[in-house]
Amino acid sequence: MADFTLDLNDDQKQVRDWLHGFAENVMRPAAAEWDEREETPWPIIQEAAKVGIYSLDFYAQQAFDPTGLGIPLTMEELFWGDAGIALSIVGTGLAAVGVLANGTEEQIGTWIPQMYGDAADVKVAAFCSSEPDAGSDVAAMRTRAVYDEARDEWVLNGTKTWATNGGIANVHVVVAVVDPELGSKGHASFIVPPGTRGLSQGQKFKKHGIRASHTAEVVLEDVRVPGGCLLGGKEKLDERLARARERSRAGEQIKNAAMATFEASRPAVGAMAVGTARAAYEVALDYAKTRQQFGRPIIDNQGVAFQLADMRTRIDAARLLVWRASWMATTGKRFTSAEGSMSKLYASEVAKDVTARAVQILGGNGYTREYPVERMHRDAAIYTIFEGTSEIQRLVIARTLGGVPIR
Ligand SMILES: Cc1cc2nc3c(=O)[nH]c(=O)nc-3n(C[C@H](O)[C@H](O)[C@H](O)COP(=O)(O)OP(=O)(O)OC[C@H]3O[C@@H](n4cnc5c(N)ncnc54)[C@H](O)[C@@H]3O)c2cc1C
């Protein structure tokens, strides 16, 4: 009778264990090297493609898990392996989701395969929304897309920043302003196909963590793309803009459809954070059991043992929030209290806290690159920044609770 369970089914356990094996045997041994090289780990992505982890099919299968746990389980295991390499593997998914969410069937069928390539010739994709003056404040975006009716082409101009895989991607998905009067309602997404003239990589960033993941500026100078590269098509865009103008004239608050999408996607980032936190906790636990000081393992000191107790408790709590939000998204429950944002906020703060404590438990060794917690601590800092900072998550949660519109 009781249908509530936190037990994983056999399929989920099998996928989790398979991913764990890849994370442990392929990603972990390569993690320090690619962190130092600060380059995209192409051979590891290729390995992931060979076994079927780097493919749309695999993510689609996980996304269709009716319990909602397929994606969080995947993210947790891969990011347990290594956050930088994992982001290189799942980064393409961000662009693919942009096409799946807004594209026509034809666009999905044409562009997503080109985002991944195949095992013999792997490709990556980039999702370019953030700009130097438009990070949290997406409505401040300036990149402009203008329609050239005579040639049925869109002309894109602007500078994107912080784009994962920006400039090295085969396919770029670019968000641009089509009607500046409408703020974020006047944005649209475009495919920039491989080899398009006018798109170039700007600065490649040297980062604090997740250094195996490529992050760069993308410069768009008179980039011309065919009309068919507007995701969703011109007719749908014109209808959407007409509705938005109508509502804006009538002074109506426009319901922000993007917010529901974010609530559904944020738990995936929470799961990445849980993976990094769990990895650091496990290293710290092992170390505390074996490191002897004053004639006994350091875990015999309550000061150390209580740290581990807090770390484990917070990781489990974070995972439960992530699982709840993912389950809500998949089973169509309404996010009445911004539960997706809650899960991302909590899990990312936990990852920062747990990895910092792990460094402390390892003492001098924790501070060196001889041990992985130093890298995990640097990697964890990203979770409170990308896909909406912790402050923005709090803002979303607070406004949702207060019934105040989120723009
Ligand atoms: C490694 C990495 C990869 C990324 N990948 C991508 C990608 O693939 N595609 C993409 O489009 N973007 C990407 N981003 C961009 C990322 O999403 C932004 O960095 C993030 O949204 C924050 O924007 P910002 O950096 O401009 O910070 P800002 O918005 O300038 O914020 C600075 C600080 O002010 C705070 N703040 C801002 N507004 C408020 C407010 N109203 N109330 C309270 N506090 C506020 C913020 O929380 C933050 O602490 C990536 C970033 C990084 C670092």
GROMACS .gro file of C-alpha atoms and ligand atoms in nm:
model
  460
    1MET     CA    1   0.000   0.000   0.000
    2ALA     CA    2   0.265   0.249   0.105
    3ASP     CA    3   0.411   0.405  -0.209
    4PHE     CA    4   0.658   0.634  -0.033
    5THR     CA    5   1.010   0.500  -0.054
    6LEU     CA    6   1.365   0.626  -0.063
    7ASP     CA    7   1.487   0.288  -0.186
    8LEU     CA    8   1.647   0.299  -0.528
    9ASN     CA    9   1.513   0.048  -0.778
   10ASP     CA   10   1.739  -0.206  -0.950
   11ASP     CA   11   1.781   0.005  -1.267
   12GLN     CA   12   1.884   0.309  -1.066
   13LYS     CA   13   2.133   0.108  -0.861
   14GLN     CA   14   2.280  -0.040  -1.175
   15VAL     CA   15   2.326   0.298  -1.346
   16ARG     CA   16   2.465   0.453  -1.027
   17ASP     CA   17   2.720   0.173  -0.983
   18TRP     CA   18   2.820   0.187  -1.349
   19LEU     CA   19   2.874   0.564  -1.328
   20HIS     CA   20   3.062   0.519  -1.002
   21GLY     CA   21   3.297   0.275  -1.173
   22PHE     CA   22   3.366   0.527  -1.451
   23ALA     CA   23   3.414   0.807  -1.198
   24GLU     CA   24   3.651   0.598  -0.987
   25ASN     CA   25   3.853   0.431  -1.261
   26VAL     CA   26   3.861   0.688  -1.541
   27MET     CA   27   3.791   1.032  -1.393
   28ARG     CA   28   3.964   1.017  -1.054
   29PRO     CA   29   4.307   0.908  -1.186
   30ALA     CA   30   4.299   1.193  -1.442
   31ALA     CA   31   4.160   1.465  -1.215
   32ALA     CA   32   4.482   1.625  -1.084
   33GLU     CA   33   4.645   1.627  -1.428
   34TRP     CA   34   4.360   1.808  -1.606
   35ASP     CA   35   4.319   2.049  -1.317
   36GLU     CA   36   4.685   2.149  -1.360
   37ARG     CA   37   4.662   2.162  -1.739
   38GLU     CA   38   4.350   2.380  -1.723
   39GLU     CA   39   4.234   2.231  -2.052
   40THR     CA   40   3.932   2.040  -2.174
   41PRO     CA   41   4.000   1.669  -2.110
   42TRP     CA   42   3.913   1.551  -2.462
   43PRO     CA   43   4.041   1.192  -2.410
   44ILE     CA   44   3.814   1.150  -2.106
   45ILE     CA   45   3.512   1.291  -2.291
   46GLN     CA   46   3.592   1.049  -2.571
   47GLU     CA   47   3.611   0.762  -2.323
   48ALA     CA   48   3.273   0.871  -2.183
   49ALA     CA   49   3.133   0.878  -2.537
   50LYS     CA   50   3.264   0.527  -2.606
   51VAL     CA   51   3.087   0.377  -2.305
   52GLY     CA   52   2.769   0.580  -2.365
   53ILE     CA   53   2.791   0.834  -2.082
   54TYR     CA   54   2.854   1.128  -2.319
   55SER     CA   55   2.539   1.115  -2.531
   56LEU     CA   56   2.198   1.272  -2.543
   57ASP     CA   57   2.038   0.926  -2.526
   58PHE     CA   58   2.188   0.858  -2.187
   59TYR     CA   59   2.073   1.192  -2.038
   60ALA     CA   60   1.730   1.160  -2.197
   61GLN     CA   61   1.695   0.816  -2.038
   62GLN     CA   62   1.787   0.956  -1.698
   63ALA     CA   63   1.560   1.259  -1.743
   64PHE     CA   64   1.268   1.024  -1.816
   65ASP     CA   65   1.317   0.825  -1.495
   66PRO     CA   66   0.963   0.854  -1.357
   67THR     CA   67   1.087   0.899  -0.998
   68GLY     CA   68   1.293   1.205  -1.095
   69LEU     CA   69   1.610   1.057  -0.947
   70GLY     CA   70   1.790   0.966  -1.272
   71ILE     CA   71   1.958   1.305  -1.320
   72PRO     CA   72   2.053   1.367  -0.954
   73LEU     CA   73   2.206   1.019  -0.926
   74THR     CA   74   2.404   1.078  -1.247
   75MET     CA   75   2.530   1.421  -1.141
   76GLU     CA   76   2.625   1.308  -0.793
   77GLU     CA   77   2.839   1.018  -0.919
   78LEU     CA   78   3.012   1.211  -1.198
   79PHE     CA   79   3.090   1.510  -0.976
   80TRP     CA   80   3.205   1.271  -0.704
   81GLY     CA   81   3.460   1.159  -0.965
   82ASP     CA   82   3.585   1.509  -1.042
   83ALA     CA   83   3.396   1.836  -1.080
   84GLY     CA   84   3.606   1.990  -1.360
   85ILE     CA   85   3.604   1.680  -1.578
   86ALA     CA   86   3.237   1.616  -1.500
   87LEU     CA   87   3.144   1.967  -1.612
   88SER     CA   88   3.331   1.906  -1.935
   89ILE     CA   89   3.116   1.595  -1.980
   90VAL     CA   90   2.778   1.744  -1.884
   91GLY     CA   91   2.834   2.106  -2.005
   92THR     CA   92   2.703   2.025  -2.350
   93GLY     CA   93   2.377   1.923  -2.183
   94LEU     CA   94   2.309   2.288  -2.088
   95ALA     CA   95   2.303   2.387  -2.455
   96ALA     CA   96   2.110   2.072  -2.549
   97VAL     CA   97   1.843   2.153  -2.289
   98GLY     CA   98   1.817   2.504  -2.439
   99VAL     CA   99   1.732   2.347  -2.776
  100LEU     CA  100   1.503   2.080  -2.628
  101ALA     CA  101   1.309   2.344  -2.432
  102ASN     CA  102   1.258   2.592  -2.716
  103GLY     CA  103   1.341   2.422  -3.045
  104THR     CA  104   1.120   2.260  -3.305
  105GLU     CA  105   1.151   1.886  -3.369
  106GLU     CA  106   1.354   1.959  -3.679
  107GLN     CA  107   1.593   2.183  -3.487
  108ILE     CA  108   1.632   1.919  -3.215
  109GLY     CA  109   1.704   1.651  -3.473
  110THR     CA  110   1.951   1.868  -3.666
  111TRP     CA  111   2.153   2.034  -3.393
  112ILE     CA  112   2.171   1.807  -3.091
  113PRO     CA  113   2.363   1.530  -3.270
  114GLN     CA  114   2.613   1.796  -3.385
  115MET     CA  115   2.656   1.910  -3.025
  116TYR     CA  116   2.783   1.569  -2.915
  117GLY     CA  117   2.951   1.437  -3.230
  118ASP     CA  118   3.035   1.068  -3.190
  119ALA     CA  119   3.292   0.855  -3.009
  120ALA     CA  120   3.538   0.880  -3.300
  121ASP     CA  121   3.504   1.260  -3.319
  122VAL     CA  122   3.354   1.408  -3.003
  123LYS     CA  123   3.220   1.763  -3.004
  124VAL     CA  124   3.096   1.995  -2.731
  125ALA     CA  125   2.834   2.270  -2.721
  126ALA     CA  126   2.803   2.600  -2.534
  127PHE     CA  127   2.509   2.792  -2.389
  128CYS     CA  128   2.583   3.164  -2.398
  129SER     CA  129   2.357   3.385  -2.191
  130SER     CA  130   2.574   3.578  -1.937
  131GLU     CA  131   2.736   3.904  -2.040
  132PRO     CA  132   2.990   4.133  -1.874
  133ASP     CA  133   2.707   4.362  -1.751
  134ALA     CA  134   2.432   4.102  -1.734
  135GLY     CA  135   2.504   3.818  -1.492
  136SER     CA  136   2.237   3.785  -1.224
  137ASP     CA  137   2.047   4.065  -1.396
  138VAL     CA  138   1.957   3.883  -1.715
  139ALA     CA  139   1.726   4.166  -1.824
  140ALA     CA  140   2.033   4.391  -1.868
  141MET     CA  141   2.146   4.176  -2.164
  142ARG     CA  142   2.273   4.378  -2.462
  143THR     CA  143   2.358   4.123  -2.731
  144ARG     CA  144   2.124   4.213  -3.013
  145ALA     CA  145   1.964   3.996  -3.279
  146VAL     CA  146   1.816   4.184  -3.575
  147TYR     CA  147   1.612   4.019  -3.848
  148ASP     CA  148   1.718   4.080  -4.208
  149GLU     CA  149   1.394   4.000  -4.383
  150ALA     CA  150   1.535   4.028  -4.736
  151ARG     CA  151   1.781   3.746  -4.671
  152ASP     CA  152   1.581   3.561  -4.403
  153GLU     CA  153   1.880   3.585  -4.170
  154TRP     CA  154   1.936   3.701  -3.816
  155VAL     CA  155   2.235   3.923  -3.743
  156LEU     CA  156   2.387   3.888  -3.396
  157ASN     CA  157   2.619   4.138  -3.229
  158GLY     CA  158   2.748   4.143  -2.871
  159THR     CA  159   2.982   3.988  -2.619
  160LYS     CA  160   2.899   3.688  -2.403
  161THR     CA  161   3.106   3.591  -2.105
  162TRP     CA  162   3.168   3.294  -1.873
  163ALA     CA  163   3.046   3.053  -2.138
  164THR     CA  164   3.130   2.692  -2.057
  165ASN     CA  165   3.288   2.553  -2.377
  166GLY     CA  166   3.259   2.902  -2.533
  167GLY     CA  167   3.464   2.927  -2.853
  168ILE     CA  168   3.561   2.558  -2.859
  169ALA     CA  169   3.203   2.440  -2.911
  170ASN     CA  170   3.082   2.295  -3.238
  171VAL     CA  171   2.739   2.449  -3.178
  172HIS     CA  172   2.676   2.765  -2.971
  173VAL     CA  173   2.331   2.848  -2.837
  174VAL     CA  174   2.317   3.226  -2.795
  175VAL     CA  175   2.049   3.420  -2.608
  176ALA     CA  176   1.997   3.769  -2.757
  177VAL     CA  177   1.762   4.066  -2.736
  178VAL     CA  178   1.506   4.086  -3.014
  179ASP     CA  179   1.286   4.355  -2.852
  180PRO     CA  180   1.467   4.581  -2.604
  181GLU     CA  181   1.138   4.732  -2.481
  182LEU     CA  182   1.030   4.404  -2.326
  183GLY     CA  183   1.324   4.332  -2.094
  184SER     CA  184   1.381   3.960  -2.046
  185LYS     CA  185   1.052   3.887  -2.230
  186GLY     CA  186   1.214   4.029  -2.542
  187HIS     CA  187   1.490   3.767  -2.553
  188ALA     CA  188   1.521   3.475  -2.796
  189SER     CA  189   1.768   3.190  -2.842
  190PHE     CA  190   1.964   3.119  -3.158
  191ILE     CA  191   2.177   2.839  -3.288
  192VAL     CA  192   2.514   2.948  -3.421
  193PRO     CA  193   2.618   2.657  -3.646
  194PRO     CA  194   2.975   2.524  -3.667
  195GLY     CA  195   3.218   2.748  -3.853
  196THR     CA  196   2.990   3.054  -3.868
  197ARG     CA  197   3.186   3.369  -3.953
  198GLY     CA  198   3.196   3.647  -3.694
  199LEU     CA  199   3.187   3.425  -3.384
  200SER     CA  200   3.520   3.411  -3.202
  201GLN     CA  201   3.654   3.317  -2.862
  202GLY     CA  202   3.756   3.611  -2.647
  203GLN     CA  203   3.947   3.572  -2.324
  204LYS     CA  204   3.977   3.220  -2.183
  205PHE     CA  205   3.946   3.251  -1.806
  206LYS     CA  206   4.204   3.111  -1.565
  207LYS     CA  207   3.989   2.992  -1.280
  208HIS     CA  208   4.004   2.913  -0.909
  209GLY     CA  209   3.846   2.568  -0.953
  210ILE     CA  210   3.679   2.332  -1.204
  211ARG     CA  211   3.985   2.411  -1.413
  212ALA     CA  212   3.940   2.116  -1.649
  213SER     CA  213   3.625   2.289  -1.774
  214HIS     CA  214   3.683   2.555  -2.041
  215THR     CA  215   3.523   2.893  -1.965
  216ALA     CA  216   3.558   3.185  -2.206
  217GLU     CA  217   3.416   3.498  -2.361
  218VAL     CA  218   3.236   3.461  -2.692
  219VAL     CA  219   3.246   3.761  -2.924
  220LEU     CA  220   2.975   3.801  -3.189
  221GLU     CA  221   3.051   4.045  -3.469
  222ASP     CA  222   2.789   4.063  -3.743
  223VAL     CA  223   2.722   3.693  -3.705
  224ARG     CA  224   2.466   3.597  -3.970
  225VAL     CA  225   2.261   3.284  -3.910
  226PRO     CA  226   1.977   3.149  -4.128
  227GLY     CA  227   1.621   3.228  -4.017
  228GLY     CA  228   1.581   2.861  -3.926
  229CYS     CA  229   1.837   2.905  -3.646
  230LEU     CA  230   1.590   3.099  -3.431
  231LEU     CA  231   1.482   2.837  -3.178
  232GLY     CA  232   1.110   2.772  -3.202
  233GLY     CA  233   1.077   2.967  -3.530
  234LYS     CA  234   0.971   3.320  -3.626
  235GLU     CA  235   0.597   3.264  -3.609
  236LYS     CA  236   0.611   3.147  -3.251
  237LEU     CA  237   0.843   3.434  -3.158
  238ASP     CA  238   0.614   3.694  -3.317
  239GLU     CA  239   0.314   3.552  -3.127
  240ARG     CA  240   0.506   3.551  -2.799
  241LEU     CA  241   0.626   3.910  -2.848
  242ALA     CA  242   0.276   4.027  -2.943
  243ARG     CA  243   0.135   3.873  -2.624
  244ALA     CA  244   0.410   4.029  -2.413
  245ARG     CA  245   0.351   4.375  -2.569
  246GLU     CA  246  -0.022   4.342  -2.511
  247ARG     CA  247   0.027   4.256  -2.145
  248SER     CA  248   0.286   4.525  -2.099
  249ARG     CA  249   0.043   4.784  -2.244
  250ALA     CA  250  -0.227   4.656  -2.011
  251GLY     CA  251   0.021   4.688  -1.720
  252GLU     CA  252  -0.017   4.318  -1.638
  253GLN     CA  253   0.254   4.125  -1.460
  254ILE     CA  254   0.381   3.865  -1.703
  255LYS     CA  255   0.417   3.526  -1.543
  256ASN     CA  256   0.778   3.427  -1.572
  257ALA     CA  257   0.772   3.088  -1.744
  258ALA     CA  258   1.150   3.067  -1.723
  259MET     CA  259   1.127   3.054  -1.344
  260ALA     CA  260   0.947   2.718  -1.355
  261THR     CA  261   1.223   2.584  -1.581
  262PHE     CA  262   1.490   2.703  -1.341
  263GLU     CA  263   1.313   2.542  -1.046
  264ALA     CA  264   1.318   2.214  -1.238
  265SER     CA  265   1.685   2.239  -1.345
  266ARG     CA  266   1.844   2.376  -1.028
  267PRO     CA  267   1.833   2.046  -0.835
  268ALA     CA  268   2.077   1.905  -1.095
  269VAL     CA  269   2.332   2.164  -0.983
  270GLY     CA  270   2.252   2.077  -0.623
  271ALA     CA  271   2.332   1.715  -0.704
  272MET     CA  272   2.670   1.817  -0.849
  273ALA     CA  273   2.746   1.994  -0.521
  274VAL     CA  274   2.642   1.686  -0.322
  275GLY     CA  275   2.887   1.480  -0.531
  276THR     CA  276   3.181   1.709  -0.454
  277ALA     CA  277   3.086   1.732  -0.085
  278ARG     CA  278   3.057   1.355  -0.052
  279ALA     CA  279   3.394   1.306  -0.221
  280ALA     CA  280   3.568   1.542   0.023
  281TYR     CA  281   3.387   1.393   0.324
  282GLU     CA  282   3.499   1.041   0.231
  283VAL     CA  283   3.863   1.147   0.202
  284ALA     CA  284   3.841   1.328   0.537
  285LEU     CA  285   3.675   1.031   0.709
  286ASP     CA  286   3.944   0.788   0.589
  287TYR     CA  287   4.218   1.027   0.687
  288ALA     CA  288   4.072   1.088   1.034
  289LYS     CA  289   4.063   0.713   1.097
  290THR     CA  290   4.422   0.655   0.993
  291ARG     CA  291   4.613   0.971   1.087
  292GLN     CA  292   4.767   0.925   1.432
  293GLN     CA  293   4.851   1.214   1.662
  294PHE     CA  294   4.909   1.195   2.037
  295GLY     CA  295   4.914   0.816   2.002
  296ARG     CA  296   4.564   0.771   1.860
  297PRO     CA  297   4.367   0.831   1.539
  298ILE     CA  298   4.257   1.194   1.515
  299ILE     CA  299   3.892   1.080   1.484
  300ASP     CA  300   3.915   0.980   1.851
  301ASN     CA  301   3.907   1.353   1.930
  302GLN     CA  302   3.552   1.474   1.960
  303GLY     CA  303   3.655   1.798   1.790
  304VAL     CA  304   3.730   1.603   1.473
  305ALA     CA  305   3.453   1.342   1.502
  306PHE     CA  306   3.184   1.609   1.546
  307GLN     CA  307   3.305   1.783   1.230
  308LEU     CA  308   3.252   1.458   1.041
  309ALA     CA  309   2.911   1.410   1.200
  310ASP     CA  310   2.804   1.757   1.084
  311MET     CA  311   2.949   1.703   0.737
  312ARG     CA  312   2.765   1.376   0.683
  313THR     CA  313   2.438   1.512   0.824
  314ARG     CA  314   2.449   1.815   0.595
  315ILE     CA  315   2.534   1.609   0.289
  316ASP     CA  316   2.240   1.377   0.352
  317ALA     CA  317   2.006   1.672   0.414
  318ALA     CA  318   2.123   1.836   0.091
  319ARG     CA  319   2.064   1.516  -0.104
  320LEU     CA  320   1.712   1.486   0.035
  321LEU     CA  321   1.628   1.843  -0.073
  322VAL     CA  322   1.770   1.769  -0.419
  323TRP     CA  323   1.574   1.446  -0.450
  324ARG     CA  324   1.254   1.614  -0.334
  325ALA     CA  325   1.284   1.895  -0.589
  326SER     CA  326   1.371   1.652  -0.869
  327TRP     CA  327   1.079   1.431  -0.777
  328MET     CA  328   0.849   1.736  -0.775
  329ALA     CA  329   0.972   1.847  -1.118
  330THR     CA  330   0.926   1.503  -1.273
  331THR     CA  331   0.589   1.427  -1.117
  332GLY     CA  332   0.447   1.770  -1.203
  333LYS     CA  333   0.412   1.904  -0.848
  334ARG     CA  334   0.393   2.280  -0.820
  335PHE     CA  335   0.695   2.456  -0.671
  336THR     CA  336   0.503   2.658  -0.415
  337SER     CA  337   0.808   2.751  -0.206
  338ALA     CA  338   1.083   2.756  -0.471
  339GLU     CA  339   1.190   2.408  -0.363
  340GLY     CA  340   1.426   2.382  -0.663
  341SER     CA  341   1.611   2.696  -0.554
  342MET     CA  342   1.613   2.571  -0.193
  343SER     CA  343   1.791   2.254  -0.299
  344LYS     CA  344   2.053   2.439  -0.504
  345LEU     CA  345   2.110   2.699  -0.232
  346TYR     CA  346   2.152   2.446   0.047
  347ALA     CA  347   2.358   2.188  -0.142
  348SER     CA  348   2.601   2.445  -0.282
  349GLU     CA  349   2.657   2.605   0.059
  350VAL     CA  350   2.706   2.255   0.206
  351ALA     CA  351   2.968   2.174  -0.058
  352LYS     CA  352   3.168   2.485   0.033
  353ASP     CA  353   3.140   2.414   0.404
  354VAL     CA  354   3.218   2.042   0.384
  355THR     CA  355   3.519   2.082   0.156
  356ALA     CA  356   3.662   2.355   0.383
  357ARG     CA  357   3.623   2.127   0.685
  358ALA     CA  358   3.786   1.843   0.492
  359VAL     CA  359   4.092   2.062   0.426
  360GLN     CA  360   4.109   2.137   0.801
  361ILE     CA  361   4.083   1.768   0.897
  362LEU     CA  362   4.372   1.683   0.666
  363GLY     CA  363   4.581   1.961   0.823
  364GLY     CA  364   4.896   2.047   0.622
  365ASN     CA  365   4.823   1.767   0.378
  366GLY     CA  366   4.481   1.917   0.310
  367TYR     CA  367   4.649   2.237   0.199
  368THR     CA  368   4.865   2.066  -0.062
  369ARG     CA  369   4.792   1.930  -0.406
  370GLU     CA  370   4.916   1.590  -0.290
  371TYR     CA  371   4.565   1.530  -0.157
  372PRO     CA  372   4.245   1.585  -0.356
  373VAL     CA  373   4.055   1.788  -0.095
  374GLU     CA  374   4.251   2.101  -0.188
  375ARG     CA  375   4.113   2.072  -0.542
  376MET     CA  376   3.765   1.980  -0.422
  377HIS     CA  377   3.760   2.289  -0.199
  378ARG     CA  378   3.847   2.511  -0.497
  379ASP     CA  379   3.594   2.331  -0.717
  380ALA     CA  380   3.312   2.366  -0.463
  381ALA     CA  381   3.322   2.746  -0.478
  382ILE     CA  382   3.152   2.744  -0.819
  383TYR     CA  383   2.825   2.597  -0.694
  384THR     CA  384   2.723   2.912  -0.505
  385ILE     CA  385   2.795   3.121  -0.816
  386PHE     CA  386   2.676   2.965  -1.142
  387GLU     CA  387   2.316   2.885  -1.239
  388GLY     CA  388   2.209   3.166  -1.004
  389THR     CA  389   2.419   3.275  -0.705
  390SER     CA  390   2.319   3.188  -0.348
  391GLU     CA  391   2.191   3.543  -0.303
  392ILE     CA  392   1.970   3.508  -0.610
  393GLN     CA  393   1.838   3.173  -0.481
  394ARG     CA  394   1.749   3.343  -0.150
  395LEU     CA  395   1.582   3.622  -0.340
  396VAL     CA  396   1.375   3.374  -0.542
  397ILE     CA  397   1.277   3.176  -0.231
  398ALA     CA  398   1.192   3.489  -0.032
  399ARG     CA  399   0.985   3.642  -0.313
  400THR     CA  400   0.805   3.314  -0.370
  401LEU     CA  401   0.719   3.286  -0.001
  402GLY     CA  402   0.610   3.650   0.009
  403GLY     CA  403   0.402   3.618  -0.308
  404VAL     CA  404   0.610   3.892  -0.474
  405PRO     CA  405   0.663   3.854  -0.851
  406ILE     CA  406   1.010   3.749  -0.962
  407ARG     CA  407   1.129   3.933  -1.269
  408LIG     C1  408   3.289   2.870  -1.421
  408LIG     C2  409   3.167   2.937  -1.469
  408LIG     C3  410   3.091   2.880  -1.570
  408LIG     C4  411   2.978   2.946  -1.618
  408LIG     N1  412   2.909   2.892  -1.724
  408LIG     C5  413   2.814   2.967  -1.785
  408LIG     C6  414   2.754   2.923  -1.907
  408LIG     O1  415   2.787   2.816  -1.958
  408LIG     N2  416   2.665   3.005  -1.968
  408LIG     C7  417   2.628   3.125  -1.915
  408LIG     O2  418   2.546   3.194  -1.975
  408LIG     N3  419   2.679   3.168  -1.797
  408LIG     C8  420   2.773   3.094  -1.732
  408LIG     N4  421   2.830   3.137  -1.615
  408LIG     C9  422   2.788   3.267  -1.560
  408LIG    C10  423   2.720   3.256  -1.426
  408LIG     O3  424   2.591   3.206  -1.441
  408LIG    C11  425   2.725   3.397  -1.362
  408LIG     O4  426   2.857   3.416  -1.317
  408LIG    C12  427   2.627   3.413  -1.249
  408LIG     O5  428   2.497   3.416  -1.297
  408LIG    C13  429   2.652   3.541  -1.167
  408LIG     O6  430   2.664   3.652  -1.249
  408LIG     P1  431   2.788   3.751  -1.229
  408LIG     O7  432   2.912   3.669  -1.229
  408LIG     O8  433   2.780   3.857  -1.332
  408LIG     O9  434   2.771   3.812  -1.085
  408LIG     P2  435   2.685   3.942  -1.046
  408LIG    O10  436   2.546   3.929  -1.095
  408LIG    O11  437   2.761   4.065  -1.083
  408LIG    O12  438   2.683   3.928  -0.888
  408LIG    C14  439   2.792   3.968  -0.806
  408LIG    C15  440   2.751   3.948  -0.661
  408LIG    O13  441   2.637   4.033  -0.632
  408LIG    C16  442   2.531   3.954  -0.583
  408LIG     N5  443   2.402   4.008  -0.629
  408LIG    C17  444   2.367   4.047  -0.754
  408LIG     N6  445   2.242   4.091  -0.757
  408LIG    C18  446   2.193   4.078  -0.632
  408LIG    C19  447   2.068   4.105  -0.571
  408LIG     N7  448   1.963   4.153  -0.640
  408LIG     N8  449   2.054   4.081  -0.437
  408LIG    C20  450   2.159   4.031  -0.366
  408LIG     N9  451   2.280   4.003  -0.418
  408LIG    C21  452   2.296   4.026  -0.550
  408LIG    C22  453   2.555   3.815  -0.639
  408LIG    O14  454   2.489   3.715  -0.563
  408LIG    C23  455   2.705   3.805  -0.631
  408LIG    O15  456   2.744   3.769  -0.502
  408LIG    C24  457   2.939   3.070  -1.562
  408LIG    C25  458   3.016   3.126  -1.458
  408LIG    C26  459   3.129   3.063  -1.414
  408LIG    C27  460   3.211   3.129  -1.306
   0.00000   0.00000   0.00000
